[in-house]
Amino acid sequence: MVFLFLLFPLFVNAHVIQDDVATTDRANFSFRSVCDKMVTHESPLIDVVSGTELDCMGKKVSVGEFCEKELAADPYYLRGYVNKEKKEVVCVSGKKVLFKYLCVKLSDKKLCEGNAKSACVFIQNKLARRLDMVHSSFTQNDKGIKQLNCFFESIPLYEKK
């Protein structure tokens, strides 16, 4: 029984088959500093709600929104996440993201039924916020399973015409 609990986290994200990031920077912030900047009241108790959300004494805070504000001048800001072990929020910047996702669960239907571009826009908002989408497609892997492919990178302004 304990063995299943150890393996469960490995199977939860099994349909994400690739999330490669060309990281340029990581900025770490304590839970306390995040809550101090995002809520108006003091927060002596801070809980982790999820990998992207904190509870600052009853007010839920999106770490992505915190990083968005904190790294306002960084054109390569990608995403923010909670590092529960270190009790930190990590804001990640990078110039490229390659993301591949297998459409295997019923819950994937919303993401995988539409067109690839709209699915990749959804992914972009979660994982590659300030990059440009340069490729989106659905393919079949060697086992015949539908796969979403998204590629994001920083395109120089002179090429964005």
PDB file of C-alpha atoms in Angstrom:
ATOM      1  CA  MET A   1       0.000   0.000   0.000  1.00  0.00           C
ATOM      2  CA  VAL A   2       2.800   2.434   0.910  1.00  0.00           C
ATOM      3  CA  PHE A   3       4.450   1.534  -2.410  1.00  0.00           C
ATOM      4  CA  LEU A   4       1.420   2.874  -4.310  1.00  0.00           C
ATOM      5  CA  PHE A   5       1.608   6.209  -2.496  1.00  0.00           C
ATOM      6  CA  LEU A   6       5.260   6.527  -3.459  1.00  0.00           C
ATOM      7  CA  LEU A   7       4.544   5.835  -7.127  1.00  0.00           C
ATOM      8  CA  PHE A   8       1.327   7.859  -7.380  1.00  0.00           C
ATOM      9  CA  PRO A   9       3.088  11.215  -8.051  1.00  0.00           C
ATOM     10  CA  LEU A  10       4.929   9.604 -10.977  1.00  0.00           C
ATOM     11  CA  PHE A  11       1.664   8.614 -12.644  1.00  0.00           C
ATOM     12  CA  VAL A  12      -0.209  11.871 -12.044  1.00  0.00           C
ATOM     13  CA  ASN A  13       1.755  13.748 -14.734  1.00  0.00           C
ATOM     14  CA  ALA A  14       2.516  10.736 -16.915  1.00  0.00           C
ATOM     15  CA  HIS A  15       0.845  12.341 -19.939  1.00  0.00           C
ATOM     16  CA  VAL A  16       3.379  15.221 -19.998  1.00  0.00           C
ATOM     17  CA  ILE A  17       6.134  13.569 -21.990  1.00  0.00           C
ATOM     18  CA  GLN A  18       8.415  16.569 -22.490  1.00  0.00           C
ATOM     19  CA  ASP A  19       8.759  19.985 -20.868  1.00  0.00           C
ATOM     20  CA  ASP A  20      12.212  21.232 -21.847  1.00  0.00           C
ATOM     21  CA  VAL A  21      13.100  24.768 -20.832  1.00  0.00           C
ATOM     22  CA  ALA A  22      16.148  26.771 -21.908  1.00  0.00           C
ATOM     23  CA  THR A  23      16.390  28.486 -18.516  1.00  0.00           C
ATOM     24  CA  THR A  24      18.080  31.876 -18.269  1.00  0.00           C
ATOM     25  CA  ASP A  25      17.331  32.633 -14.614  1.00  0.00           C
ATOM     26  CA  ARG A  26      15.572  31.440 -11.462  1.00  0.00           C
ATOM     27  CA  ALA A  27      14.518  33.821  -8.718  1.00  0.00           C
ATOM     28  CA  ASN A  28      13.611  32.374  -5.312  1.00  0.00           C
ATOM     29  CA  PHE A  29      11.316  34.081  -2.801  1.00  0.00           C
ATOM     30  CA  SER A  30      10.296  32.948   0.676  1.00  0.00           C
ATOM     31  CA  PHE A  31       6.626  32.203   1.295  1.00  0.00           C
ATOM     32  CA  ARG A  32       6.610  35.085   3.794  1.00  0.00           C
ATOM     33  CA  SER A  33       7.873  37.634   1.235  1.00  0.00           C
ATOM     34  CA  VAL A  34       5.279  36.467  -1.309  1.00  0.00           C
ATOM     35  CA  CYS A  35       2.425  36.860   1.176  1.00  0.00           C
ATOM     36  CA  ASP A  36       3.764  40.215   2.413  1.00  0.00           C
ATOM     37  CA  LYS A  37       3.705  41.584  -1.147  1.00  0.00           C
ATOM     38  CA  MET A  38       0.421  39.994  -2.286  1.00  0.00           C
ATOM     39  CA  VAL A  39      -1.953  40.479   0.672  1.00  0.00           C
ATOM     40  CA  THR A  40      -2.725  43.456   2.890  1.00  0.00           C
ATOM     41  CA  HIS A  41      -2.866  41.570   6.183  1.00  0.00           C
ATOM     42  CA  GLU A  42      -0.125  39.840   8.154  1.00  0.00           C
ATOM     43  CA  SER A  43       0.139  36.114   7.410  1.00  0.00           C
ATOM     44  CA  PRO A  44       1.725  34.114  10.242  1.00  0.00           C
ATOM     45  CA  LEU A  45       0.263  30.879   8.790  1.00  0.00           C
ATOM     46  CA  ILE A  46       1.032  30.079   5.175  1.00  0.00           C
ATOM     47  CA  ASP A  47      -0.122  26.846   3.541  1.00  0.00           C
ATOM     48  CA  VAL A  48       0.607  25.353   0.142  1.00  0.00           C
ATOM     49  CA  VAL A  49      -2.661  24.899  -1.770  1.00  0.00           C
ATOM     50  CA  SER A  50      -1.071  23.477  -4.930  1.00  0.00           C
ATOM     51  CA  GLY A  51       2.095  23.668  -6.984  1.00  0.00           C
ATOM     52  CA  THR A  52       1.093  27.149  -8.116  1.00  0.00           C
ATOM     53  CA  GLU A  53      -0.912  28.554  -5.211  1.00  0.00           C
ATOM     54  CA  LEU A  54      -0.367  29.593  -1.589  1.00  0.00           C
ATOM     55  CA  ASP A  55      -2.891  30.311   1.158  1.00  0.00           C
ATOM     56  CA  CYS A  56      -1.812  33.426   3.072  1.00  0.00           C
ATOM     57  CA  MET A  57      -4.064  33.300   6.145  1.00  0.00           C
ATOM     58  CA  GLY A  58      -7.257  32.706   4.172  1.00  0.00           C
ATOM     59  CA  LYS A  59      -6.351  34.549   0.967  1.00  0.00           C
ATOM     60  CA  LYS A  60      -5.284  32.391  -1.953  1.00  0.00           C
ATOM     61  CA  VAL A  61      -2.355  33.776  -3.908  1.00  0.00           C
ATOM     62  CA  SER A  62      -1.305  32.700  -7.399  1.00  0.00           C
ATOM     63  CA  VAL A  63       2.482  32.420  -7.507  1.00  0.00           C
ATOM     64  CA  GLY A  64       2.317  33.057 -11.260  1.00  0.00           C
ATOM     65  CA  GLU A  65       0.725  36.458 -10.625  1.00  0.00           C
ATOM     66  CA  PHE A  66       3.334  37.202  -7.961  1.00  0.00           C
ATOM     67  CA  CYS A  67       6.176  36.333 -10.355  1.00  0.00           C
ATOM     68  CA  GLU A  68       4.495  38.308 -13.135  1.00  0.00           C
ATOM     69  CA  LYS A  69       4.631  41.435 -10.928  1.00  0.00           C
ATOM     70  CA  GLU A  70       8.026  40.722  -9.400  1.00  0.00           C
ATOM     71  CA  LEU A  71       9.679  40.128 -12.784  1.00  0.00           C
ATOM     72  CA  ALA A  72       7.802  42.837 -14.685  1.00  0.00           C
ATOM     73  CA  ALA A  73      10.989  43.981 -16.445  1.00  0.00           C
ATOM     74  CA  ASP A  74      12.080  40.445 -17.457  1.00  0.00           C
ATOM     75  CA  PRO A  75      11.022  39.733 -21.069  1.00  0.00           C
ATOM     76  CA  TYR A  76      11.769  36.013 -20.598  1.00  0.00           C
ATOM     77  CA  TYR A  77       9.572  35.276 -17.565  1.00  0.00           C
ATOM     78  CA  LEU A  78       7.957  31.847 -18.065  1.00  0.00           C
ATOM     79  CA  ARG A  79       6.259  30.517 -14.943  1.00  0.00           C
ATOM     80  CA  GLY A  80       6.202  30.359 -11.188  1.00  0.00           C
ATOM     81  CA  TYR A  81       5.881  27.354  -8.912  1.00  0.00           C
ATOM     82  CA  VAL A  82       5.999  26.387  -5.257  1.00  0.00           C
ATOM     83  CA  ASN A  83       8.999  24.501  -3.866  1.00  0.00           C
ATOM     84  CA  LYS A  84       7.329  22.949  -0.828  1.00  0.00           C
ATOM     85  CA  GLU A  85      10.506  21.435   0.666  1.00  0.00           C
ATOM     86  CA  LYS A  86      12.413  24.732   0.703  1.00  0.00           C
ATOM     87  CA  LYS A  87       9.284  26.792   1.446  1.00  0.00           C
ATOM     88  CA  GLU A  88       9.993  29.013  -1.538  1.00  0.00           C
ATOM     89  CA  VAL A  89       8.336  30.326  -4.650  1.00  0.00           C
ATOM     90  CA  VAL A  90      10.513  29.912  -7.731  1.00  0.00           C
ATOM     91  CA  CYS A  91      10.097  32.256 -10.708  1.00  0.00           C
ATOM     92  CA  VAL A  92      11.625  30.821 -13.871  1.00  0.00           C
ATOM     93  CA  SER A  93      12.808  32.745 -16.924  1.00  0.00           C
ATOM     94  CA  GLY A  94      13.933  31.244 -20.211  1.00  0.00           C
ATOM     95  CA  LYS A  95      14.192  31.748 -23.944  1.00  0.00           C
ATOM     96  CA  LYS A  96      12.683  28.486 -25.228  1.00  0.00           C
ATOM     97  CA  VAL A  97      10.119  25.911 -24.114  1.00  0.00           C
ATOM     98  CA  LEU A  98       9.397  22.632 -25.894  1.00  0.00           C
ATOM     99  CA  PHE A  99       6.269  20.944 -24.552  1.00  0.00           C
ATOM    100  CA  LYS A 100       4.778  17.579 -25.569  1.00  0.00           C
ATOM    101  CA  TYR A 101       1.649  16.094 -24.061  1.00  0.00           C
ATOM    102  CA  LEU A 102      -0.077  12.736 -24.604  1.00  0.00           C
ATOM    103  CA  CYS A 103      -3.866  12.871 -24.858  1.00  0.00           C
ATOM    104  CA  VAL A 104      -4.686   9.734 -22.869  1.00  0.00           C
ATOM    105  CA  LYS A 105      -7.195  10.679 -20.163  1.00  0.00           C
ATOM    106  CA  LEU A 106     -10.836  11.668 -20.402  1.00  0.00           C
ATOM    107  CA  SER A 107      -9.914  14.874 -18.588  1.00  0.00           C
ATOM    108  CA  ASP A 108      -7.616  15.709 -21.544  1.00  0.00           C
ATOM    109  CA  LYS A 109     -10.620  15.973 -23.862  1.00  0.00           C
ATOM    110  CA  LYS A 110     -10.984  19.749 -23.443  1.00  0.00           C
ATOM    111  CA  LEU A 111      -7.308  20.312 -24.238  1.00  0.00           C
ATOM    112  CA  CYS A 112      -7.016  17.719 -27.002  1.00  0.00           C
ATOM    113  CA  GLU A 113     -10.342  17.989 -28.871  1.00  0.00           C
ATOM    114  CA  GLY A 114      -9.942  21.528 -30.239  1.00  0.00           C
ATOM    115  CA  ASN A 115      -7.269  22.832 -32.543  1.00  0.00           C
ATOM    116  CA  ALA A 116      -3.596  22.678 -31.636  1.00  0.00           C
ATOM    117  CA  LYS A 117      -3.117  26.453 -31.631  1.00  0.00           C
ATOM    118  CA  SER A 118      -5.766  27.092 -28.962  1.00  0.00           C
ATOM    119  CA  ALA A 119      -4.434  24.190 -26.870  1.00  0.00           C
ATOM    120  CA  CYS A 120      -0.913  25.632 -27.048  1.00  0.00           C
ATOM    121  CA  VAL A 121      -2.204  29.102 -26.116  1.00  0.00           C
ATOM    122  CA  PHE A 122      -3.642  27.509 -22.955  1.00  0.00           C
ATOM    123  CA  ILE A 123      -0.259  25.861 -22.247  1.00  0.00           C
ATOM    124  CA  GLN A 124       1.547  29.122 -23.007  1.00  0.00           C
ATOM    125  CA  ASN A 125      -0.431  30.926 -20.288  1.00  0.00           C
ATOM    126  CA  LYS A 126       0.689  28.287 -17.788  1.00  0.00           C
ATOM    127  CA  LEU A 127       4.272  27.513 -18.822  1.00  0.00           C
ATOM    128  CA  ALA A 128       5.677  30.104 -21.242  1.00  0.00           C
ATOM    129  CA  ARG A 129       3.954  33.392 -20.443  1.00  0.00           C
ATOM    130  CA  ARG A 130       6.170  35.919 -22.227  1.00  0.00           C
ATOM    131  CA  LEU A 131       7.413  33.813 -25.113  1.00  0.00           C
ATOM    132  CA  ASP A 132       5.950  33.618 -28.602  1.00  0.00           C
ATOM    133  CA  MET A 133       4.353  30.463 -29.928  1.00  0.00           C
ATOM    134  CA  VAL A 134       6.287  29.331 -32.994  1.00  0.00           C
ATOM    135  CA  HIS A 135       4.795  25.857 -33.467  1.00  0.00           C
ATOM    136  CA  SER A 136       1.627  24.004 -32.506  1.00  0.00           C
ATOM    137  CA  SER A 137       0.488  20.634 -33.805  1.00  0.00           C
ATOM    138  CA  PHE A 138      -1.184  17.344 -33.039  1.00  0.00           C
ATOM    139  CA  THR A 139       0.601  14.174 -34.109  1.00  0.00           C
ATOM    140  CA  GLN A 140       0.247  10.458 -33.454  1.00  0.00           C
ATOM    141  CA  ASN A 141       3.043   8.756 -31.540  1.00  0.00           C
ATOM    142  CA  ASP A 142       4.358   5.315 -32.523  1.00  0.00           C
ATOM    143  CA  LYS A 143       1.577   3.657 -30.488  1.00  0.00           C
ATOM    144  CA  GLY A 144      -1.124   5.668 -32.275  1.00  0.00           C
ATOM    145  CA  ILE A 145      -1.851   7.969 -29.315  1.00  0.00           C
ATOM    146  CA  LYS A 146      -2.641  11.612 -30.077  1.00  0.00           C
ATOM    147  CA  GLN A 147       0.100  13.985 -28.941  1.00  0.00           C
ATOM    148  CA  LEU A 148       0.059  17.779 -28.555  1.00  0.00           C
ATOM    149  CA  ASN A 149       3.310  19.534 -29.529  1.00  0.00           C
ATOM    150  CA  CYS A 150       4.014  23.157 -28.604  1.00  0.00           C
ATOM    151  CA  PHE A 151       7.177  25.175 -29.130  1.00  0.00           C
ATOM    152  CA  PHE A 152       7.665  28.649 -27.686  1.00  0.00           C
ATOM    153  CA  GLU A 153      10.633  30.970 -27.956  1.00  0.00           C
ATOM    154  CA  SER A 154      11.665  34.575 -27.724  1.00  0.00           C
ATOM    155  CA  ILE A 155      11.434  36.098 -31.176  1.00  0.00           C
ATOM    156  CA  PRO A 156      13.359  39.361 -31.752  1.00  0.00           C
ATOM    157  CA  LEU A 157      11.102  42.376 -32.345  1.00  0.00           C
ATOM    158  CA  TYR A 158      12.339  42.865 -35.911  1.00  0.00           C
ATOM    159  CA  GLU A 159      11.048  39.382 -36.812  1.00  0.00           C
ATOM    160  CA  LYS A 160       7.540  39.903 -35.317  1.00  0.00           C
ATOM    161  CA  LYS A 161       6.063  41.680 -38.334  1.00  0.00           C
TER     162      LYS A 161
END
